[in-house]
N, CA, C and O atoms as a Tripos MOL2 file, in Angstrom:
@<TRIPOS>MOLECULE
protein
  284   283    71     0     0
PROTEIN
NO_CHARGES

@<TRIPOS>ATOM
      1 N          -1.3720    4.2120   10.7360 N.3       1 UNK1
      2 CA         -1.7040    4.8540    9.3370 C.3       1 UNK1
      3 C          -2.0930    3.7910    8.5080 C.2       1 UNK1
      4 O          -2.7450    4.3770    7.6440 O.2       1 UNK1
      5 N          -2.1040    2.6280    8.2330 N.am      2 UNK2
      6 CA         -2.1080    1.9240    7.3170 C.3       2 UNK2
      7 C          -3.3470    1.2090    7.6870 C.2       2 UNK2
      8 O          -3.8290    0.4710    6.8270 O.2       2 UNK2
      9 N          -4.0100    1.3250    8.9670 N.am      3 UNK3
     10 CA         -5.1690    0.6050    9.4540 C.3       3 UNK3
     11 C          -6.1750    1.6090    8.7850 C.2       3 UNK3
     12 O          -7.0640    1.4570    7.9480 O.2       3 UNK3
     13 N          -5.7630    2.5350    9.3760 N.am      4 UNK4
     14 CA         -6.6150    4.2990    9.0300 C.3       4 UNK4
     15 C          -7.2590    4.3630    7.7020 C.2       4 UNK4
     16 O          -8.4540    4.5120    7.4490 O.2       4 UNK4
     17 N          -6.2410    4.2200    6.8860 N.am      5 UNK5
     18 CA         -5.9810    4.7020    5.0160 C.3       5 UNK5
     19 C          -6.3990    3.6250    4.3670 C.2       5 UNK5
     20 O          -7.4120    3.7780    3.6860 O.2       5 UNK5
     21 N          -5.7820    2.3240    4.3920 N.am      6 UNK6
     22 CA         -5.8260    1.4650    3.2180 C.3       6 UNK6
     23 C          -6.3400    0.4490    3.7040 C.2       6 UNK6
     24 O          -6.7170   -0.2930    2.7970 O.2       6 UNK6
     25 N          -6.5480    0.0350    4.7310 N.am      7 UNK7
     26 CA         -7.0630   -1.2140    4.8380 C.3       7 UNK7
     27 C          -8.9480   -1.8930    4.2110 C.2       7 UNK7
     28 O          -9.2370   -2.8990    3.5620 O.2       7 UNK7
     29 N          -9.6850   -0.9660    4.6970 N.am      8 UNK8
     30 CA        -11.0290   -0.9810    4.6890 C.3       8 UNK8
     31 C         -10.7110   -0.7800    2.8070 C.2       8 UNK8
     32 O         -10.1050   -1.8210    2.5530 O.2       8 UNK8
     33 N         -10.7800   -0.3170    2.0290 N.am      9 UNK9
     34 CA        -10.7220   -0.1370    0.7720 C.3       9 UNK9
     35 C         -10.2570   -1.7150   -0.0840 C.2       9 UNK9
     36 O         -10.7850   -2.3580   -0.9920 O.2       9 UNK9
     37 N          -8.8060   -1.9280    0.8820 N.am     10 UNK10
     38 CA         -7.9680   -3.0770    0.5350 C.3      10 UNK10
     39 C          -9.1600   -4.4300    0.6720 C.2      10 UNK10
     40 O          -9.6110   -5.0630   -0.2830 O.2      10 UNK10
     41 N          -9.4730   -4.6250    2.0260 N.am     11 UNK11
     42 CA        -10.3360   -5.7050    2.0880 C.3      11 UNK11
     43 C         -11.5310   -5.8900    1.1160 C.2      11 UNK11
     44 O         -11.7940   -6.9090    0.4770 O.2      11 UNK11
     45 N         -12.0440   -4.9920    1.1220 N.am     12 UNK12
     46 CA        -13.3190   -4.6060    0.2110 C.3      12 UNK12
     47 C         -12.9350   -5.0540   -1.2660 C.2      12 UNK12
     48 O         -13.7760   -5.7070   -1.8830 O.2      12 UNK12
     49 N         -12.0420   -4.8290   -1.7170 N.am     13 UNK13
     50 CA        -11.3430   -4.7690   -3.5110 C.3      13 UNK13
     51 C         -10.8300   -6.2570   -3.3220 C.2      13 UNK13
     52 O         -11.3300   -7.0940   -4.0730 O.2      13 UNK13
     53 N         -10.0380   -6.6080   -2.5480 N.am     14 UNK14
     54 CA         -9.2440   -7.8550   -2.7880 C.3      14 UNK14
     55 C          -9.1170   -9.1200   -1.6180 C.2      14 UNK14
     56 O          -8.3560  -10.0850   -1.6920 O.2      14 UNK14
     57 N         -10.1550   -8.7960   -0.4510 N.am     15 UNK15
     58 CA        -10.6140   -9.8250    0.0870 C.3      15 UNK15
     59 C          -9.6360  -10.1110    1.3180 C.2      15 UNK15
     60 O          -8.4500   -9.8100    1.1780 O.2      15 UNK15
     61 N         -10.0160  -10.6010    2.3570 N.am     16 UNK16
     62 CA         -8.9620  -10.8910    3.3210 C.3      16 UNK16
     63 C          -9.4620   -9.7540    4.5690 C.2      16 UNK16
     64 O          -9.9260   -8.6350    4.3470 O.2      16 UNK16
     65 N          -9.2470  -10.3190    5.8030 N.am     17 UNK17
     66 CA        -10.3320   -9.6660    6.5150 C.3      17 UNK17
     67 C          -9.4420   -8.2310    7.0170 C.2      17 UNK17
     68 O         -10.0240   -7.3060    7.5830 O.2      17 UNK17
     69 N          -7.5560   -8.1960    6.6360 N.am     18 UNK18
     70 CA         -6.9660   -7.0220    7.1000 C.3      18 UNK18
     71 C          -6.7050   -6.5460    5.4730 C.2      18 UNK18
     72 O          -6.2560   -5.4000    5.4390 O.2      18 UNK18
     73 N          -6.8630   -7.0930    4.2640 N.am     19 UNK19
     74 CA         -7.1520   -6.4510    2.9710 C.3      19 UNK19
     75 C          -5.6820   -6.7530    2.7100 C.2      19 UNK19
     76 O          -5.2620   -6.1040    1.7520 O.2      19 UNK19
     77 N          -4.8970   -7.4410    3.2020 N.am     20 UNK20
     78 CA         -3.4650   -7.9470    3.1470 C.3      20 UNK20
     79 C          -3.0790   -8.5990    1.5880 C.2      20 UNK20
     80 O          -2.1090   -8.2140    0.9370 O.2      20 UNK20
     81 N          -3.9730   -9.5880    1.1640 N.am     21 UNK21
     82 CA         -3.8410  -10.1600    0.1130 C.3      21 UNK21
     83 C          -3.7880   -9.2000   -1.1490 C.2      21 UNK21
     84 O          -3.8900   -9.5980   -2.3090 O.2      21 UNK21
     85 N          -3.6400   -8.0810   -0.8220 N.am     22 UNK22
     86 CA         -3.9320   -6.8100   -2.2670 C.3      22 UNK22
     87 C          -2.0310   -6.9220   -2.3310 C.2      22 UNK22
     88 O          -1.3700   -6.4900   -3.2760 O.2      22 UNK22
     89 N          -1.4060   -7.6430   -1.0110 N.am     23 UNK23
     90 CA          0.5110   -7.3520   -1.0930 C.3      23 UNK23
     91 C           0.7220   -8.1270   -1.4080 C.2      23 UNK23
     92 O           1.5910   -8.0290   -2.2750 O.2      23 UNK23
     93 N           0.2900   -9.4750   -1.1490 N.am     24 UNK24
     94 CA          0.5940  -10.9000   -1.4510 C.3      24 UNK24
     95 C           0.3550  -11.4730   -2.3690 C.2      24 UNK24
     96 O           1.0840  -12.4180   -2.6700 O.2      24 UNK24
     97 N          -0.8550  -11.1000   -3.2490 N.am     25 UNK25
     98 CA         -0.9960  -12.2190   -4.2330 C.3      25 UNK25
     99 C          -0.1840  -12.3230   -5.6360 C.2      25 UNK25
    100 O           0.4150  -11.2920   -5.9400 O.2      25 UNK25
    101 N          -0.1020  -13.1560   -6.3220 N.am     26 UNK26
    102 CA          0.2100  -13.4800   -7.4920 C.3      26 UNK26
    103 C           0.9380  -12.3830   -8.2300 C.2      26 UNK26
    104 O           2.1300  -12.0770   -8.2440 O.2      26 UNK26
    105 N           0.2180  -12.0400   -8.6460 N.am     27 UNK27
    106 CA          0.1340  -11.1170   -9.5630 C.3      27 UNK27
    107 C          -0.2640   -9.4370   -9.1570 C.2      27 UNK27
    108 O          -1.1400   -8.6630   -9.5420 O.2      27 UNK27
    109 N           0.7040   -9.3570   -8.3240 N.am     28 UNK28
    110 CA          0.5440   -7.8750   -7.7810 C.3      28 UNK28
    111 C           1.5530   -7.1110   -8.7120 C.2      28 UNK28
    112 O           2.5250   -7.5380   -9.3350 O.2      28 UNK28
    113 N           1.0600   -5.9440   -8.6200 N.am     29 UNK29
    114 CA          1.4630   -4.6550   -9.3950 C.3      29 UNK29
    115 C           2.8360   -4.3310   -8.7840 C.2      29 UNK29
    116 O           3.8570   -4.0490   -9.4130 O.2      29 UNK29
    117 N           2.7060   -4.4080   -7.6120 N.am     30 UNK30
    118 CA          4.1960   -3.6790   -7.1790 C.3      30 UNK30
    119 C           5.3270   -4.3160   -6.9990 C.2      30 UNK30
    120 O           5.6430   -4.7220   -5.8810 O.2      30 UNK30
    121 N           6.2610   -4.5310   -8.3100 N.am     31 UNK31
    122 CA          7.3030   -5.2210   -7.7740 C.3      31 UNK31
    123 C           9.0190   -4.7670   -7.4350 C.2      31 UNK31
    124 O          10.1000   -5.3440   -7.3160 O.2      31 UNK31
    125 N           8.4200   -3.2140   -7.3680 N.am     32 UNK32
    126 CA          9.8930   -2.5180   -6.8730 C.3      32 UNK32
    127 C           9.5910   -1.7470   -6.2010 C.2      32 UNK32
    128 O           8.4010   -1.4490   -6.0890 O.2      32 UNK32
    129 N          10.7110   -1.0420   -5.3920 N.am     33 UNK33
    130 CA         10.5770   -0.0200   -4.4900 C.3      33 UNK33
    131 C           9.8000    1.3270   -5.1230 C.2      33 UNK33
    132 O           8.8120    1.8360   -4.5950 O.2      33 UNK33
    133 N          10.3780    1.7640   -6.2470 N.am     34 UNK34
    134 CA          9.9460    2.9940   -6.7850 C.3      34 UNK34
    135 C           8.1100    2.5360   -7.6950 C.2      34 UNK34
    136 O           7.2080    3.3330   -7.9550 O.2      34 UNK34
    137 N           8.1340    1.4710   -7.8800 N.am     35 UNK35
    138 CA          6.5840    0.9770   -7.8300 C.3      35 UNK35
    139 C           5.3690    1.3710   -6.8900 C.2      35 UNK35
    140 O           4.2220    1.7930   -7.0440 O.2      35 UNK35
    141 N           6.2630    0.9930   -5.7590 N.am     36 UNK36
    142 CA          5.4670    1.0970   -4.4470 C.3      36 UNK36
    143 C           5.1100    2.4630   -4.0780 C.2      36 UNK36
    144 O           3.9920    2.7880   -3.6760 O.2      36 UNK36
    145 N           6.1360    3.2770   -4.2340 N.am     37 UNK37
    146 CA          6.3570    5.0320   -4.2370 C.3      37 UNK37
    147 C           4.7590    5.2560   -5.1480 C.2      37 UNK37
    148 O           3.6860    5.5120   -4.6030 O.2      37 UNK37
    149 N           4.9490    5.1060   -6.4010 N.am     38 UNK38
    150 CA          4.1880    5.0960   -7.5040 C.3      38 UNK38
    151 C           2.7700    4.9600   -7.0770 C.2      38 UNK38
    152 O           1.7920    5.6880   -7.2470 O.2      38 UNK38
    153 N           2.9960    3.4080   -6.2540 N.am     39 UNK39
    154 CA          1.4770    3.1540   -5.8940 C.3      39 UNK39
    155 C           0.4960    3.6780   -5.1090 C.2      39 UNK39
    156 O          -0.7150    3.7200   -5.3260 O.2      39 UNK39
    157 N           1.3150    4.1940   -3.8940 N.am     40 UNK40
    158 CA          0.7690    4.9020   -3.0060 C.3      40 UNK40
    159 C           0.4950    6.3330   -3.3920 C.2      40 UNK40
    160 O          -0.6280    6.8330   -3.3310 O.2      40 UNK40
    161 N           1.6470    7.0050   -3.8190 N.am     41 UNK41
    162 CA          1.0550    8.2300   -4.1890 C.3      41 UNK41
    163 C          -0.5350    8.2060   -5.6290 C.2      41 UNK41
    164 O          -1.2840    9.1630   -5.8260 O.2      41 UNK41
    165 N          -0.6070    6.7890   -6.3980 N.am     42 UNK42
    166 CA         -1.8150    6.7270   -7.1720 C.3      42 UNK42
    167 C          -3.0860    6.9550   -6.1500 C.2      42 UNK42
    168 O          -4.1310    7.5860   -6.3040 O.2      42 UNK42
    169 N          -2.4770    6.0360   -4.8240 N.am     43 UNK43
    170 CA         -3.9050    5.9440   -3.9170 C.3      43 UNK43
    171 C          -4.1010    6.9450   -3.3230 C.2      43 UNK43
    172 O          -5.2300    7.4110   -3.1690 O.2      43 UNK43
    173 N          -2.8750    7.5470   -2.8070 N.am     44 UNK44
    174 CA         -3.9180    9.0400   -1.9060 C.3      44 UNK44
    175 C          -4.3630    9.8180   -3.1030 C.2      44 UNK44
    176 O          -5.3790   10.4260   -2.7650 O.2      44 UNK44
    177 N          -4.0160   10.1160   -4.5500 N.am     45 UNK45
    178 CA         -4.8350   10.6820   -5.4340 C.3      45 UNK45
    179 C          -5.7040   10.4470   -5.4730 C.2      45 UNK45
    180 O          -6.4930   11.1300   -4.8220 O.2      45 UNK45
    181 N          -6.0340    9.7000   -5.9900 N.am     46 UNK46
    182 CA         -7.5220    8.9150   -6.2840 C.3      46 UNK46
    183 C          -8.5930    8.9150   -5.3440 C.2      46 UNK46
    184 O          -9.7650    9.1680   -5.6240 O.2      46 UNK46
    185 N          -7.9430    8.4870   -3.6980 N.am     47 UNK47
    186 CA         -8.8960    8.6200   -2.7840 C.3      47 UNK47
    187 C          -8.9740   10.1170   -2.3800 C.2      47 UNK47
    188 O          -9.9990   10.5600   -1.8620 O.2      47 UNK47
    189 N          -8.0410   10.7850   -2.5870 N.am     48 UNK48
    190 CA         -8.3560   12.2730   -1.7020 C.3      48 UNK48
    191 C          -7.8010   12.1520   -0.4180 C.2      48 UNK48
    192 O          -8.2280   13.0910    0.2530 O.2      48 UNK48
    193 N          -6.8760   11.2690    0.3940 N.am     49 UNK49
    194 CA         -6.4660   11.2400    1.2250 C.3      49 UNK49
    195 C          -5.5300   12.1160    2.0300 C.2      49 UNK49
    196 O          -4.9700   11.9450    3.1140 O.2      49 UNK49
    197 N          -5.5380   13.1060    1.1590 N.am     50 UNK50
    198 CA         -4.5910   14.3800    2.0040 C.3      50 UNK50
    199 C          -3.3670   14.0670    2.8620 C.2      50 UNK50
    200 O          -3.1670   14.7540    3.8630 O.2      50 UNK50
    201 N          -2.5080   13.0450    2.5260 N.am     51 UNK51
    202 CA         -1.3110   12.3780    2.7420 C.3      51 UNK51
    203 C          -0.4380   13.2490    2.4570 C.2      51 UNK51
    204 O          -0.5080   13.6450    1.2930 O.2      51 UNK51
    205 N           0.5640   13.8130    3.2440 N.am     52 UNK52
    206 CA          2.1450   14.1580    2.7730 C.3      52 UNK52
    207 C           2.3640   13.4150    2.3300 C.2      52 UNK52
    208 O           1.8160   12.3210    2.4660 O.2      52 UNK52
    209 N           3.7310   13.8190    1.2220 N.am     53 UNK53
    210 CA          4.5010   12.7190    1.0180 C.3      53 UNK53
    211 C           5.4230   12.0130    1.7610 C.2      53 UNK53
    212 O           5.8540   10.8960    1.4770 O.2      53 UNK53
    213 N           5.8930   13.0810    3.2810 N.am     54 UNK54
    214 CA          6.5220   12.0060    4.0270 C.3      54 UNK54
    215 C           5.1040   11.0070    4.7480 C.2      54 UNK54
    216 O           5.2990    9.9700    5.3820 O.2      54 UNK54
    217 N           4.0350   11.4620    4.5380 N.am     55 UNK55
    218 CA          3.2420   10.1930    4.9320 C.3      55 UNK55
    219 C           3.2850    8.9090    4.1800 C.2      55 UNK55
    220 O           3.2690    7.8120    4.7390 O.2      55 UNK55
    221 N           3.3490    9.1080    2.7220 N.am     56 UNK56
    222 CA          3.8350    8.0400    1.9450 C.3      56 UNK56
    223 C           4.4660    7.1720    1.8400 C.2      56 UNK56
    224 O           4.1570    6.0340    1.4860 O.2      56 UNK56
    225 N           6.1130    7.8760    2.3340 N.am     57 UNK57
    226 CA          6.9880    7.3010    2.7280 C.3      57 UNK57
    227 C           7.1890    6.5390    3.8140 C.2      57 UNK57
    228 O           7.9630    5.5820    3.8100 O.2      57 UNK57
    229 N           6.3590    6.9870    5.0410 N.am     58 UNK58
    230 CA          6.1960    5.8450    5.9680 C.3      58 UNK58
    231 C           5.8170    4.8020    5.8240 C.2      58 UNK58
    232 O           6.3360    3.7530    6.2070 O.2      58 UNK58
    233 N           4.2930    5.0570    4.9110 N.am     59 UNK59
    234 CA          3.5740    3.7870    4.7180 C.3      59 UNK59
    235 C           4.3280    3.0910    3.8180 C.2      59 UNK59
    236 O           4.5670    1.8950    3.9880 O.2      59 UNK59
    237 N           4.7020    3.6700    2.9370 N.am     60 UNK60
    238 CA          6.2070    2.6980    2.0360 C.3      60 UNK60
    239 C           7.0700    1.8330    2.7750 C.2      60 UNK60
    240 O           7.4340    0.7690    2.2750 O.2      60 UNK60
    241 N           7.4220    2.1740    3.8830 N.am     61 UNK61
    242 CA          8.6480    1.5390    4.8890 C.3      61 UNK61
    243 C           7.8970    0.7810    5.3240 C.2      61 UNK61
    244 O           8.1630   -0.3910    5.0590 O.2      61 UNK61
    245 N           6.7010    1.0220    6.1290 N.am     62 UNK62
    246 CA          5.5580   -0.0670    6.6220 C.3      62 UNK62
    247 C           5.4390   -1.5230    5.8740 C.2      62 UNK62
    248 O           5.7480   -2.6960    6.0870 O.2      62 UNK62
    249 N           4.8740   -0.8140    4.9810 N.am     63 UNK63
    250 CA          4.6640   -1.8470    3.6130 C.3      63 UNK63
    251 C           6.0780   -2.8420    3.3750 C.2      63 UNK63
    252 O           6.2250   -4.0540    3.2180 O.2      63 UNK63
    253 N           6.8710   -1.8620    3.4250 N.am     64 UNK64
    254 CA          8.1660   -3.1080    2.5210 C.3      64 UNK64
    255 C           8.5900   -3.5490    3.7930 C.2      64 UNK64
    256 O           9.6600   -4.1200    3.5830 O.2      64 UNK64
    257 N           8.3560   -3.5890    4.8810 N.am     65 UNK65
    258 CA          9.0700   -4.0570    6.2010 C.3      65 UNK65
    259 C           7.8150   -5.3170    6.4820 C.2      65 UNK65
    260 O           8.0930   -6.2380    7.2500 O.2      65 UNK65
    261 N           6.7810   -5.2790    5.9700 N.am     66 UNK66
    262 CA          6.0250   -6.5250    6.3520 C.3      66 UNK66
    263 C           4.9310   -7.0390    5.4100 C.2      66 UNK66
    264 O           3.8470   -7.5600    5.6690 O.2      66 UNK66
    265 N           5.6820   -6.6650    3.9230 N.am     67 UNK67
    266 CA          5.1510   -7.3090    2.8010 C.3      67 UNK67
    267 C           5.9470   -7.8880    1.7300 C.2      67 UNK67
    268 O           6.1900   -9.0460    1.3910 O.2      67 UNK67
    269 N           6.2670   -6.7800    1.3140 N.am     68 UNK68
    270 CA          7.3060   -6.3080   -0.0130 C.3      68 UNK68
    271 C           8.8590   -7.2020    0.4050 C.2      68 UNK68
    272 O           8.9560   -8.3550   -0.0170 O.2      68 UNK68
    273 N           9.7040   -6.7690    1.0070 N.am     69 UNK69
    274 CA         10.6740   -6.8730    1.6120 C.3      69 UNK69
    275 C          11.8950   -6.7740    0.7350 C.2      69 UNK69
    276 O          12.8250   -7.5790    0.6810 O.2      69 UNK69
    277 N          11.6950   -5.3150   -0.1510 N.am     70 UNK70
    278 CA         12.5080   -5.1200   -1.1340 C.3      70 UNK70
    279 C          13.8540   -4.9980   -0.6710 C.2      70 UNK70
    280 O          13.8300   -5.3970    0.4940 O.2      70 UNK70
    281 N          15.0780   -4.6360   -0.9910 N.am     71 UNK71
    282 CA         16.4530   -4.5410   -0.1590 C.3      71 UNK71
    283 C          16.5760   -2.7410   -0.2580 C.2      71 UNK71
    284 O          17.5250   -2.1570    0.2660 O.2      71 UNK71
@<TRIPOS>BOND
     1     1     2 1
     2     2     3 1
     3     3     4 2
     4     3     5 am
     5     5     6 1
     6     6     7 1
     7     7     8 2
     8     7     9 am
     9     9    10 1
    10    10    11 1
    11    11    12 2
    12    11    13 am
    13    13    14 1
    14    14    15 1
    15    15    16 2
    16    15    17 am
    17    17    18 1
    18    18    19 1
    19    19    20 2
    20    19    21 am
    21    21    22 1
    22    22    23 1
    23    23    24 2
    24    23    25 am
    25    25    26 1
    26    26    27 1
    27    27    28 2
    28    27    29 am
    29    29    30 1
    30    30    31 1
    31    31    32 2
    32    31    33 am
    33    33    34 1
    34    34    35 1
    35    35    36 2
    36    35    37 am
    37    37    38 1
    38    38    39 1
    39    39    40 2
    40    39    41 am
    41    41    42 1
    42    42    43 1
    43    43    44 2
    44    43    45 am
    45    45    46 1
    46    46    47 1
    47    47    48 2
    48    47    49 am
    49    49    50 1
    50    50    51 1
    51    51    52 2
    52    51    53 am
    53    53    54 1
    54    54    55 1
    55    55    56 2
    56    55    57 am
    57    57    58 1
    58    58    59 1
    59    59    60 2
    60    59    61 am
    61    61    62 1
    62    62    63 1
    63    63    64 2
    64    63    65 am
    65    65    66 1
    66    66    67 1
    67    67    68 2
    68    67    69 am
    69    69    70 1
    70    70    71 1
    71    71    72 2
    72    71    73 am
    73    73    74 1
    74    74    75 1
    75    75    76 2
    76    75    77 am
    77    77    78 1
    78    78    79 1
    79    79    80 2
    80    79    81 am
    81    81    82 1
    82    82    83 1
    83    83    84 2
    84    83    85 am
    85    85    86 1
    86    86    87 1
    87    87    88 2
    88    87    89 am
    89    89    90 1
    90    90    91 1
    91    91    92 2
    92    91    93 am
    93    93    94 1
    94    94    95 1
    95    95    96 2
    96    95    97 am
    97    97    98 1
    98    98    99 1
    99    99   100 2
   100    99   101 am
   101   101   102 1
   102   102   103 1
   103   103   104 2
   104   103   105 am
   105   105   106 1
   106   106   107 1
   107   107   108 2
   108   107   109 am
   109   109   110 1
   110   110   111 1
   111   111   112 2
   112   111   113 am
   113   113   114 1
   114   114   115 1
   115   115   116 2
   116   115   117 am
   117   117   118 1
   118   118   119 1
   119   119   120 2
   120   119   121 am
   121   121   122 1
   122   122   123 1
   123   123   124 2
   124   123   125 am
   125   125   126 1
   126   126   127 1
   127   127   128 2
   128   127   129 am
   129   129   130 1
   130   130   131 1
   131   131   132 2
   132   131   133 am
   133   133   134 1
   134   134   135 1
   135   135   136 2
   136   135   137 am
   137   137   138 1
   138   138   139 1
   139   139   140 2
   140   139   141 am
   141   141   142 1
   142   142   143 1
   143   143   144 2
   144   143   145 am
   145   145   146 1
   146   146   147 1
   147   147   148 2
   148   147   149 am
   149   149   150 1
   150   150   151 1
   151   151   152 2
   152   151   153 am
   153   153   154 1
   154   154   155 1
   155   155   156 2
   156   155   157 am
   157   157   158 1
   158   158   159 1
   159   159   160 2
   160   159   161 am
   161   161   162 1
   162   162   163 1
   163   163   164 2
   164   163   165 am
   165   165   166 1
   166   166   167 1
   167   167   168 2
   168   167   169 am
   169   169   170 1
   170   170   171 1
   171   171   172 2
   172   171   173 am
   173   173   174 1
   174   174   175 1
   175   175   176 2
   176   175   177 am
   177   177   178 1
   178   178   179 1
   179   179   180 2
   180   179   181 am
   181   181   182 1
   182   182   183 1
   183   183   184 2
   184   183   185 am
   185   185   186 1
   186   186   187 1
   187   187   188 2
   188   187   189 am
   189   189   190 1
   190   190   191 1
   191   191   192 2
   192   191   193 am
   193   193   194 1
   194   194   195 1
   195   195   196 2
   196   195   197 am
   197   197   198 1
   198   198   199 1
   199   199   200 2
   200   199   201 am
   201   201   202 1
   202   202   203 1
   203   203   204 2
   204   203   205 am
   205   205   206 1
   206   206   207 1
   207   207   208 2
   208   207   209 am
   209   209   210 1
   210   210   211 1
   211   211   212 2
   212   211   213 am
   213   213   214 1
   214   214   215 1
   215   215   216 2
   216   215   217 am
   217   217   218 1
   218   218   219 1
   219   219   220 2
   220   219   221 am
   221   221   222 1
   222   222   223 1
   223   223   224 2
   224   223   225 am
   225   225   226 1
   226   226   227 1
   227   227   228 2
   228   227   229 am
   229   229   230 1
   230   230   231 1
   231   231   232 2
   232   231   233 am
   233   233   234 1
   234   234   235 1
   235   235   236 2
   236   235   237 am
   237   237   238 1
   238   238   239 1
   239   239   240 2
   240   239   241 am
   241   241   242 1
   242   242   243 1
   243   243   244 2
   244   243   245 am
   245   245   246 1
   246   246   247 1
   247   247   248 2
   248   247   249 am
   249   249   250 1
   250   250   251 1
   251   251   252 2
   252   251   253 am
   253   253   254 1
   254   254   255 1
   255   255   256 2
   256   255   257 am
   257   257   258 1
   258   258   259 1
   259   259   260 2
   260   259   261 am
   261   261   262 1
   262   262   263 1
   263   263   264 2
   264   263   265 am
   265   265   266 1
   266   266   267 1
   267   267   268 2
   268   267   269 am
   269   269   270 1
   270   270   271 1
   271   271   272 2
   272   271   273 am
   273   273   274 1
   274   274   275 1
   275   275   276 2
   276   275   277 am
   277   277   278 1
   278   278   279 1
   279   279   280 2
   280   279   281 am
   281   281   282 1
   282   282   283 1
   283   283   284 2
@<TRIPOS>SUBSTRUCTURE
     1 UNK1         2 RESIDUE 1 A UNK
     2 UNK2         6 RESIDUE 1 A UNK
     3 UNK3        10 RESIDUE 1 A UNK
     4 UNK4        14 RESIDUE 1 A UNK
     5 UNK5        18 RESIDUE 1 A UNK
     6 UNK6        22 RESIDUE 1 A UNK
     7 UNK7        26 RESIDUE 1 A UNK
     8 UNK8        30 RESIDUE 1 A UNK
     9 UNK9        34 RESIDUE 1 A UNK
    10 UNK10       38 RESIDUE 1 A UNK
    11 UNK11       42 RESIDUE 1 A UNK
    12 UNK12       46 RESIDUE 1 A UNK
    13 UNK13       50 RESIDUE 1 A UNK
    14 UNK14       54 RESIDUE 1 A UNK
    15 UNK15       58 RESIDUE 1 A UNK
    16 UNK16       62 RESIDUE 1 A UNK
    17 UNK17       66 RESIDUE 1 A UNK
    18 UNK18       70 RESIDUE 1 A UNK
    19 UNK19       74 RESIDUE 1 A UNK
    20 UNK20       78 RESIDUE 1 A UNK
    21 UNK21       82 RESIDUE 1 A UNK
    22 UNK22       86 RESIDUE 1 A UNK
    23 UNK23       90 RESIDUE 1 A UNK
    24 UNK24       94 RESIDUE 1 A UNK
    25 UNK25       98 RESIDUE 1 A UNK
    26 UNK26      102 RESIDUE 1 A UNK
    27 UNK27      106 RESIDUE 1 A UNK
    28 UNK28      110 RESIDUE 1 A UNK
    29 UNK29      114 RESIDUE 1 A UNK
    30 UNK30      118 RESIDUE 1 A UNK
    31 UNK31      122 RESIDUE 1 A UNK
    32 UNK32      126 RESIDUE 1 A UNK
    33 UNK33      130 RESIDUE 1 A UNK
    34 UNK34      134 RESIDUE 1 A UNK
    35 UNK35      138 RESIDUE 1 A UNK
    36 UNK36      142 RESIDUE 1 A UNK
    37 UNK37      146 RESIDUE 1 A UNK
    38 UNK38      150 RESIDUE 1 A UNK
    39 UNK39      154 RESIDUE 1 A UNK
    40 UNK40      158 RESIDUE 1 A UNK
    41 UNK41      162 RESIDUE 1 A UNK
    42 UNK42      166 RESIDUE 1 A UNK
    43 UNK43      170 RESIDUE 1 A UNK
    44 UNK44      174 RESIDUE 1 A UNK
    45 UNK45      178 RESIDUE 1 A UNK
    46 UNK46      182 RESIDUE 1 A UNK
    47 UNK47      186 RESIDUE 1 A UNK
    48 UNK48      190 RESIDUE 1 A UNK
    49 UNK49      194 RESIDUE 1 A UNK
    50 UNK50      198 RESIDUE 1 A UNK
    51 UNK51      202 RESIDUE 1 A UNK
    52 UNK52      206 RESIDUE 1 A UNK
    53 UNK53      210 RESIDUE 1 A UNK
    54 UNK54      214 RESIDUE 1 A UNK
    55 UNK55      218 RESIDUE 1 A UNK
    56 UNK56      222 RESIDUE 1 A UNK
    57 UNK57      226 RESIDUE 1 A UNK
    58 UNK58      230 RESIDUE 1 A UNK
    59 UNK59      234 RESIDUE 1 A UNK
    60 UNK60      238 RESIDUE 1 A UNK
    61 UNK61      242 RESIDUE 1 A UNK
    62 UNK62      246 RESIDUE 1 A UNK
    63 UNK63      250 RESIDUE 1 A UNK
    64 UNK64      254 RESIDUE 1 A UNK
    65 UNK65      258 RESIDUE 1 A UNK
    66 UNK66      262 RESIDUE 1 A UNK
    67 UNK67      266 RESIDUE 1 A UNK
    68 UNK68      270 RESIDUE 1 A UNK
    69 UNK69      274 RESIDUE 1 A UNK
    70 UNK70      278 RESIDUE 1 A UNK
    71 UNK71      282 RESIDUE 1 A UNK
């Protein structure tokens, strides 16, 4: 789901082949689990991704496991 919904936009805007620099950059916006959830909702709304809340929850879990590592 991440590859299909997020990578193209992130790579275009923030660089990197897979767009992951948005998550690892020094000045990233997301610094808390609730901030991650809010950002996912904002992206979903802004891009009309038509994701269900549980889809956003699964994406948040994926991003946390691979990039953020919140407790």
